[in-house]
PDB file of C-alpha atoms in Angstrom:
ATOM      1  CA  MET A   1      32.771  16.180  37.969  1.00 52.00           C
ATOM      2  CA  ALA A   2      31.643  16.700  34.555  1.00 56.00           C
ATOM      3  CA  LYS A   3      29.036  19.400  33.504  1.00 61.00           C
ATOM      4  CA  LYS A   4      26.183  18.499  31.253  1.00 63.00           C
ATOM      5  CA  ASN A   5      26.063  20.267  28.041  1.00 67.00           C
ATOM      6  CA  PRO A   6      22.763  22.408  27.860  1.00 63.00           C
ATOM      7  CA  LYS A   7      23.076  22.397  24.115  1.00 65.00           C
ATOM      8  CA  LYS A   8      23.048  18.600  23.879  1.00 67.00           C
ATOM      9  CA  LYS A   9      20.068  18.516  26.262  1.00 70.00           C
ATOM     10  CA  LEU A  10      18.339  20.829  23.961  1.00 68.00           C
ATOM     11  CA  VAL A  11      18.904  18.775  20.678  1.00 70.00           C
ATOM     12  CA  SER A  12      17.768  15.645  22.630  1.00 84.00           C
ATOM     13  CA  GLN A  13      14.431  17.406  23.601  1.00 86.00           C
ATOM     14  CA  LYS A  14      14.053  18.662  20.071  1.00 85.00           C
ATOM     15  CA  LYS A  15      14.463  14.750  18.830  1.00 86.00           C
ATOM     16  CA  ILE A  16      11.962  13.526  21.184  1.00 90.00           C
ATOM     17  CA  ASN A  17       9.407  16.500  20.386  1.00 91.00           C
ATOM     18  CA  THR A  18       9.913  15.711  16.704  1.00 88.00           C
ATOM     19  CA  ILE A  19       9.311  12.028  17.361  1.00 91.00           C
ATOM     20  CA  LEU A  20       6.243  12.787  19.636  1.00 95.00           C
ATOM     21  CA  ILE A  21       4.733  15.030  16.853  1.00 94.00           C
ATOM     22  CA  PHE A  22       5.080  12.505  14.179  1.00 95.00           C
ATOM     23  CA  LEU A  23       3.732   9.667  16.283  1.00 96.00           C
ATOM     24  CA  ILE A  24       0.717  11.725  17.404  1.00 97.00           C
ATOM     25  CA  THR A  25       0.225  12.864  13.716  1.00 96.00           C
ATOM     26  CA  LEU A  26       0.542   9.331  12.372  1.00 97.00           C
ATOM     27  CA  ASN A  27      -2.011   7.894  14.937  1.00 97.00           C
ATOM     28  CA  LEU A  28      -4.485  10.901  14.135  1.00 98.00           C
ATOM     29  CA  LEU A  29      -4.311  10.171  10.480  1.00 97.00           C
ATOM     30  CA  ALA A  30      -4.720   6.528  11.008  1.00 97.00           C
ATOM     31  CA  ILE A  31      -8.157   6.920  12.561  1.00 97.00           C
ATOM     32  CA  PRO A  32      -9.836   6.806   9.234  1.00 97.00           C
ATOM     33  CA  LEU A  33      -8.031   3.551   8.372  1.00 97.00           C
ATOM     34  CA  TYR A  34      -9.411   1.866  11.414  1.00 96.00           C
ATOM     35  CA  ALA A  35     -12.935   3.359  10.983  1.00 97.00           C
ATOM     36  CA  ILE A  36     -13.020   1.986   7.365  1.00 97.00           C
ATOM     37  CA  ILE A  37     -11.964  -1.458   8.593  1.00 96.00           C
ATOM     38  CA  TYR A  38     -14.239  -1.562  11.489  1.00 96.00           C
ATOM     39  CA  TYR A  39     -17.318  -0.457   9.630  1.00 97.00           C
ATOM     40  CA  ASN A  40     -16.327  -2.571   6.545  1.00 95.00           C
ATOM     41  CA  VAL A  41     -16.606   0.302   4.218  1.00 95.00           C
ATOM     42  CA  SER A  42     -15.594  -0.416   0.517  1.00 95.00           C
ATOM     43  CA  PHE A  43     -15.468   1.611  -2.602  1.00 95.00           C
ATOM     44  CA  GLU A  44     -16.976  -0.352  -5.377  1.00 96.00           C
ATOM     45  CA  PRO A  45     -15.824   1.799  -8.311  1.00 96.00           C
ATOM     46  CA  MET A  46     -12.360   1.255  -7.456  1.00 96.00           C
ATOM     47  CA  GLN A  47     -12.855  -2.533  -7.283  1.00 97.00           C
ATOM     48  CA  ASN A  48     -14.555  -2.383 -10.789  1.00 97.00           C
ATOM     49  CA  LEU A  49     -11.740  -0.291 -12.085  1.00 97.00           C
ATOM     50  CA  ILE A  50      -9.107  -2.788 -11.147  1.00 97.00           C
ATOM     51  CA  SER A  51     -11.434  -5.640 -12.260  1.00 97.00           C
ATOM     52  CA  SER A  52     -11.702  -3.901 -15.583  1.00 98.00           C
ATOM     53  CA  VAL A  53      -7.974  -3.404 -16.041  1.00 97.00           C
ATOM     54  CA  SER A  54      -7.182  -6.907 -14.982  1.00 97.00           C
ATOM     55  CA  PHE A  55      -9.792  -8.401 -17.240  1.00 97.00           C
ATOM     56  CA  SER A  56      -8.391  -6.475 -20.316  1.00 97.00           C
ATOM     57  CA  ILE A  57      -4.879  -7.683 -19.601  1.00 97.00           C
ATOM     58  CA  PHE A  58      -6.085 -11.183 -19.228  1.00 97.00           C
ATOM     59  CA  LYS A  59      -7.887 -10.986 -22.527  1.00 97.00           C
ATOM     60  CA  THR A  60      -4.727  -9.460 -24.132  1.00 97.00           C
ATOM     61  CA  LEU A  61      -2.717 -12.508 -22.683  1.00 95.00           C
ATOM     62  CA  GLY A  62      -5.214 -14.703 -24.514  1.00 95.00           C
ATOM     63  CA  TYR A  63      -7.314 -16.080 -21.636  1.00 95.00           C
ATOM     64  CA  ASP A  64     -10.889 -16.922 -22.022  1.00 95.00           C
ATOM     65  CA  ALA A  65     -12.186 -14.330 -19.745  1.00 97.00           C
ATOM     66  CA  THR A  66     -15.435 -12.447 -18.976  1.00 97.00           C
ATOM     67  CA  LEU A  67     -16.184  -9.536 -16.646  1.00 98.00           C
ATOM     68  CA  ASP A  68     -19.158  -8.782 -14.391  1.00 97.00           C
ATOM     69  CA  GLY A  69     -18.533  -5.756 -12.152  1.00 95.00           C
ATOM     70  CA  LYS A  70     -15.894  -6.744  -9.728  1.00 97.00           C
ATOM     71  CA  ASN A  71     -15.867 -10.352 -10.798  1.00 97.00           C
ATOM     72  CA  ILE A  72     -13.592 -11.776 -13.489  1.00 97.00           C
ATOM     73  CA  TYR A  73     -14.579 -15.360 -14.683  1.00 97.00           C
ATOM     74  CA  ILE A  74     -11.776 -17.265 -16.457  1.00 96.00           C
ATOM     75  CA  LEU A  75     -12.300 -20.605 -18.257  1.00 93.00           C
ATOM     76  CA  VAL A  76      -9.516 -23.062 -17.251  1.00 87.00           C
ATOM     77  CA  ASP A  77      -9.662 -26.758 -18.055  1.00 85.00           C
ATOM     78  CA  ASP A  78     -13.368 -26.738 -18.915  1.00 88.00           C
ATOM     79  CA  LYS A  79     -14.026 -25.204 -15.392  1.00 88.00           C
ATOM     80  CA  ILE A  80     -15.029 -21.483 -14.863  1.00 91.00           C
ATOM     81  CA  LEU A  81     -12.910 -19.910 -12.255  1.00 91.00           C
ATOM     82  CA  GLN A  82     -14.438 -16.711 -10.251  1.00 94.00           C
ATOM     83  CA  ILE A  83     -11.939 -14.094  -9.260  1.00 93.00           C
ATOM     84  CA  GLU A  84     -13.502 -11.335  -7.179  1.00 95.00           C
ATOM     85  CA  ILE A  85     -11.424  -8.216  -6.785  1.00 95.00           C
ATOM     86  CA  SER A  86     -12.382  -7.432  -3.159  1.00 94.00           C
ATOM     87  CA  TRP A  87     -11.892  -4.182  -1.632  1.00 95.00           C
ATOM     88  CA  ASP A  88      -8.705  -5.484  -0.017  1.00 92.00           C
ATOM     89  CA  SER A  89      -7.443  -6.653  -3.263  1.00 92.00           C
ATOM     90  CA  THR A  90      -7.539  -2.910  -4.432  1.00 95.00           C
ATOM     91  CA  GLY A  91      -4.411  -2.049  -2.453  1.00 95.00           C
ATOM     92  CA  TRP A  92      -6.092   0.863  -0.653  1.00 97.00           C
ATOM     93  CA  LYS A  93      -4.432   0.084   2.591  1.00 96.00           C
ATOM     94  CA  SER A  94      -0.979   0.432   0.928  1.00 97.00           C
ATOM     95  CA  LEU A  95      -2.059   3.517  -0.605  1.00 97.00           C
ATOM     96  CA  TYR A  96      -3.550   5.062   2.575  1.00 98.00           C
ATOM     97  CA  ILE A  97      -0.729   3.940   4.860  1.00 98.00           C
ATOM     98  CA  LEU A  98       1.970   5.385   2.529  1.00 98.00           C
ATOM     99  CA  SER A  99      -0.009   8.726   2.390  1.00 98.00           C
ATOM    100  CA  VAL A 100      -0.166   8.855   6.106  1.00 97.00           C
ATOM    101  CA  LEU A 101       3.502   8.168   6.597  1.00 97.00           C
ATOM    102  CA  VAL A 102       4.578  10.811   4.143  1.00 96.00           C
ATOM    103  CA  LEU A 103       1.919  13.448   5.396  1.00 95.00           C
ATOM    104  CA  ALA A 104       2.976  12.768   9.202  1.00 95.00           C
ATOM    105  CA  THR A 105       6.727  13.199   8.385  1.00 92.00           C
ATOM    106  CA  PRO A 106       7.906  16.305  10.123  1.00 87.00           C
ATOM    107  CA  ALA A 107      10.540  18.784   8.418  1.00 73.00           C
ATOM    108  CA  ALA A 108       9.180  18.250   4.844  1.00 75.00           C
ATOM    109  CA  ASN A 109       7.106  20.971   3.305  1.00 87.00           C
ATOM    110  CA  SER A 110       3.625  20.211   2.228  1.00 91.00           C
ATOM    111  CA  ASN A 111       4.395  20.856  -1.407  1.00 92.00           C
ATOM    112  CA  ARG A 112       7.148  18.208  -1.641  1.00 92.00           C
ATOM    113  CA  LYS A 113       4.942  15.727   0.302  1.00 94.00           C
ATOM    114  CA  LEU A 114       2.243  16.227  -2.197  1.00 95.00           C
ATOM    115  CA  MET A 115       4.723  16.007  -5.197  1.00 95.00           C
ATOM    116  CA  PHE A 116       6.001  12.790  -3.893  1.00 96.00           C
ATOM    117  CA  LEU A 117       2.633  11.276  -3.375  1.00 97.00           C
ATOM    118  CA  LEU A 118       1.830  12.154  -7.090  1.00 98.00           C
ATOM    119  CA  PHE A 119       4.490   9.891  -8.068  1.00 97.00           C
ATOM    120  CA  ALA A 120       4.359   7.320  -5.298  1.00 98.00           C
ATOM    121  CA  LEU A 121       0.500   6.494  -5.300  1.00 98.00           C
ATOM    122  CA  PRO A 122       0.474   5.544  -8.891  1.00 98.00           C
ATOM    123  CA  ALA A 123       3.404   3.471  -8.508  1.00 98.00           C
ATOM    124  CA  ILE A 124       1.881   1.735  -5.495  1.00 97.00           C
ATOM    125  CA  PHE A 125      -1.342   1.119  -7.598  1.00 97.00           C
ATOM    126  CA  LEU A 126       0.726  -0.422 -10.555  1.00 96.00           C
ATOM    127  CA  ILE A 127       2.557  -2.579  -8.123  1.00 95.00           C
ATOM    128  CA  ASN A 128      -0.580  -3.902  -6.627  1.00 94.00           C
ATOM    129  CA  LEU A 129      -1.990  -4.450 -10.133  1.00 95.00           C
ATOM    130  CA  ALA A 130       0.919  -6.417 -10.897  1.00 94.00           C
ATOM    131  CA  ARG A 131       0.421  -8.388  -7.703  1.00 92.00           C
ATOM    132  CA  ILE A 132      -3.227  -9.397  -8.670  1.00 93.00           C
ATOM    133  CA  LEU A 133      -2.100 -10.370 -12.309  1.00 94.00           C
ATOM    134  CA  THR A 134       0.753 -12.491 -11.271  1.00 92.00           C
ATOM    135  CA  THR A 135      -0.976 -14.121  -8.199  1.00 92.00           C
ATOM    136  CA  ILE A 136      -3.695 -15.149 -10.620  1.00 92.00           C
ATOM    137  CA  THR A 137      -1.605 -16.022 -13.664  1.00 93.00           C
ATOM    138  CA  ILE A 138       0.841 -18.166 -11.648  1.00 91.00           C
ATOM    139  CA  SER A 139      -2.233 -19.821 -10.017  1.00 89.00           C
ATOM    140  CA  LEU A 140      -3.747 -20.574 -13.208  1.00 90.00           C
ATOM    141  CA  ASN A 141      -0.641 -21.930 -14.844  1.00 89.00           C
ATOM    142  CA  TYR A 142       0.760 -23.842 -11.928  1.00 91.00           C
ATOM    143  CA  GLY A 143      -2.128 -24.709  -9.952  1.00 87.00           C
ATOM    144  CA  LEU A 144      -4.650 -22.964  -7.658  1.00 85.00           C
ATOM    145  CA  GLN A 145      -2.691 -24.703  -4.598  1.00 87.00           C
ATOM    146  CA  TYR A 146      -0.355 -21.823  -4.911  1.00 87.00           C
ATOM    147  CA  PHE A 147      -2.856 -19.051  -4.733  1.00 86.00           C
ATOM    148  CA  ASP A 148      -2.949 -18.574  -0.950  1.00 84.00           C
ATOM    149  CA  LEU A 149       0.868 -18.785  -0.648  1.00 84.00           C
ATOM    150  CA  LEU A 150       1.341 -16.185  -3.317  1.00 87.00           C
ATOM    151  CA  HIS A 151      -1.472 -13.945  -2.085  1.00 83.00           C
ATOM    152  CA  LEU A 152      -1.199 -14.110   1.502  1.00 79.00           C
ATOM    153  CA  PHE A 153       2.284 -14.518   2.322  1.00 78.00           C
ATOM    154  CA  LEU A 154       4.683 -13.497  -0.556  1.00 76.00           C
ATOM    155  CA  TRP A 155       2.597 -10.608  -1.883  1.00 82.00           C
ATOM    156  CA  ARG A 156       1.540  -9.185   1.717  1.00 85.00           C
ATOM    157  CA  ALA A 157       5.213  -9.058   2.760  1.00 88.00           C
ATOM    158  CA  VAL A 158       6.258  -7.579  -0.526  1.00 91.00           C
ATOM    159  CA  SER A 159       3.497  -5.090  -0.173  1.00 92.00           C
ATOM    160  CA  ILE A 160       4.882  -3.991   3.339  1.00 94.00           C
ATOM    161  CA  VAL A 161       8.371  -3.744   1.993  1.00 95.00           C
ATOM    162  CA  VAL A 162       7.304  -1.576  -1.027  1.00 96.00           C
ATOM    163  CA  VAL A 163       5.423   0.785   1.181  1.00 97.00           C
ATOM    164  CA  VAL A 164       8.117   1.244   3.751  1.00 97.00           C
ATOM    165  CA  GLY A 165      10.637   1.363   0.727  1.00 97.00           C
ATOM    166  CA  PHE A 166       8.806   4.191  -0.854  1.00 97.00           C
ATOM    167  CA  TRP A 167       8.746   6.068   2.544  1.00 96.00           C
ATOM    168  CA  TYR A 168      12.408   5.378   3.097  1.00 94.00           C
ATOM    169  CA  VAL A 169      13.064   6.976  -0.367  1.00 94.00           C
ATOM    170  CA  PHE A 170      10.968  10.034   0.674  1.00 94.00           C
ATOM    171  CA  LEU A 171      12.935  10.222   3.739  1.00 91.00           C
ATOM    172  CA  LYS A 172      16.201  10.108   1.890  1.00 90.00           C
ATOM    173  CA  ARG A 173      15.031  12.530  -0.813  1.00 88.00           C
ATOM    174  CA  GLU A 174      14.288  15.062   2.007  1.00 85.00           C
ATOM    175  CA  LYS A 175      17.510  14.506   3.711  1.00 75.00           C
ATOM    176  CA  TYR A 176      15.622  13.918   6.861  1.00 50.00           C
ATOM    177  CA  ASN A 177      17.540  12.748   9.880  1.00 44.00           C
ATOM    178  CA  ILE A 178      16.767  13.005  13.479  1.00 41.00           C
ATOM    179  CA  ARG A 179      19.964  13.638  15.024  1.00 42.00           C
TER     180      ARG A 179
END
C-alpha cells in the first residue's frame, strides 16, 4: 500500500489557499464595479475628455465636426451625425477590471503591481480611444450599418482579449505560477 506524501498534500493545500485568496480578493474589489453599474453612476469629465480628444483627431483627419460636451457632431452627406461618448464608451470597465485583476493577484508585491498599472492603464485607455475612432471612421466611410457589428461584437471581444492579455503579461512578468 502506497503512502501519501505529506509534502505534496501541503503544496496542494497552498495552491487551494492561494486560489481562494485570489477569488475572495477579486470579488471584494469587484463590488464597486457592480455598484457603479447598478446605480448607473458616470463620470462626465472622462466622457468630455475622450470626446475632446476624438473631436480633435476627427478635425485633424479633415472631418467637418463640432463638439458639444460629450457629443461630437459630424457632417456626412449633408446630414449631421451625432456621436455621444457614453460612460461605457470611455472604457472604464476595462480599466477597472484590469486594475482589479492585477491588484488581486497574489505573490506579486504592491510596488510592482502599481508600476505595471502605470504602464498598462494608459495603454488600455489609448486602445479604447483607437476603438472609438476606428468604429466611427469605418462607419462613416463604409456605412453606418457596420457600426453595431464593429462596436458590439468586434471591439467588445477585442477589449476582453486585451484586458486578459495584459493580465497574462503581468503574470508572466512576475513569473507567477500556481504549481
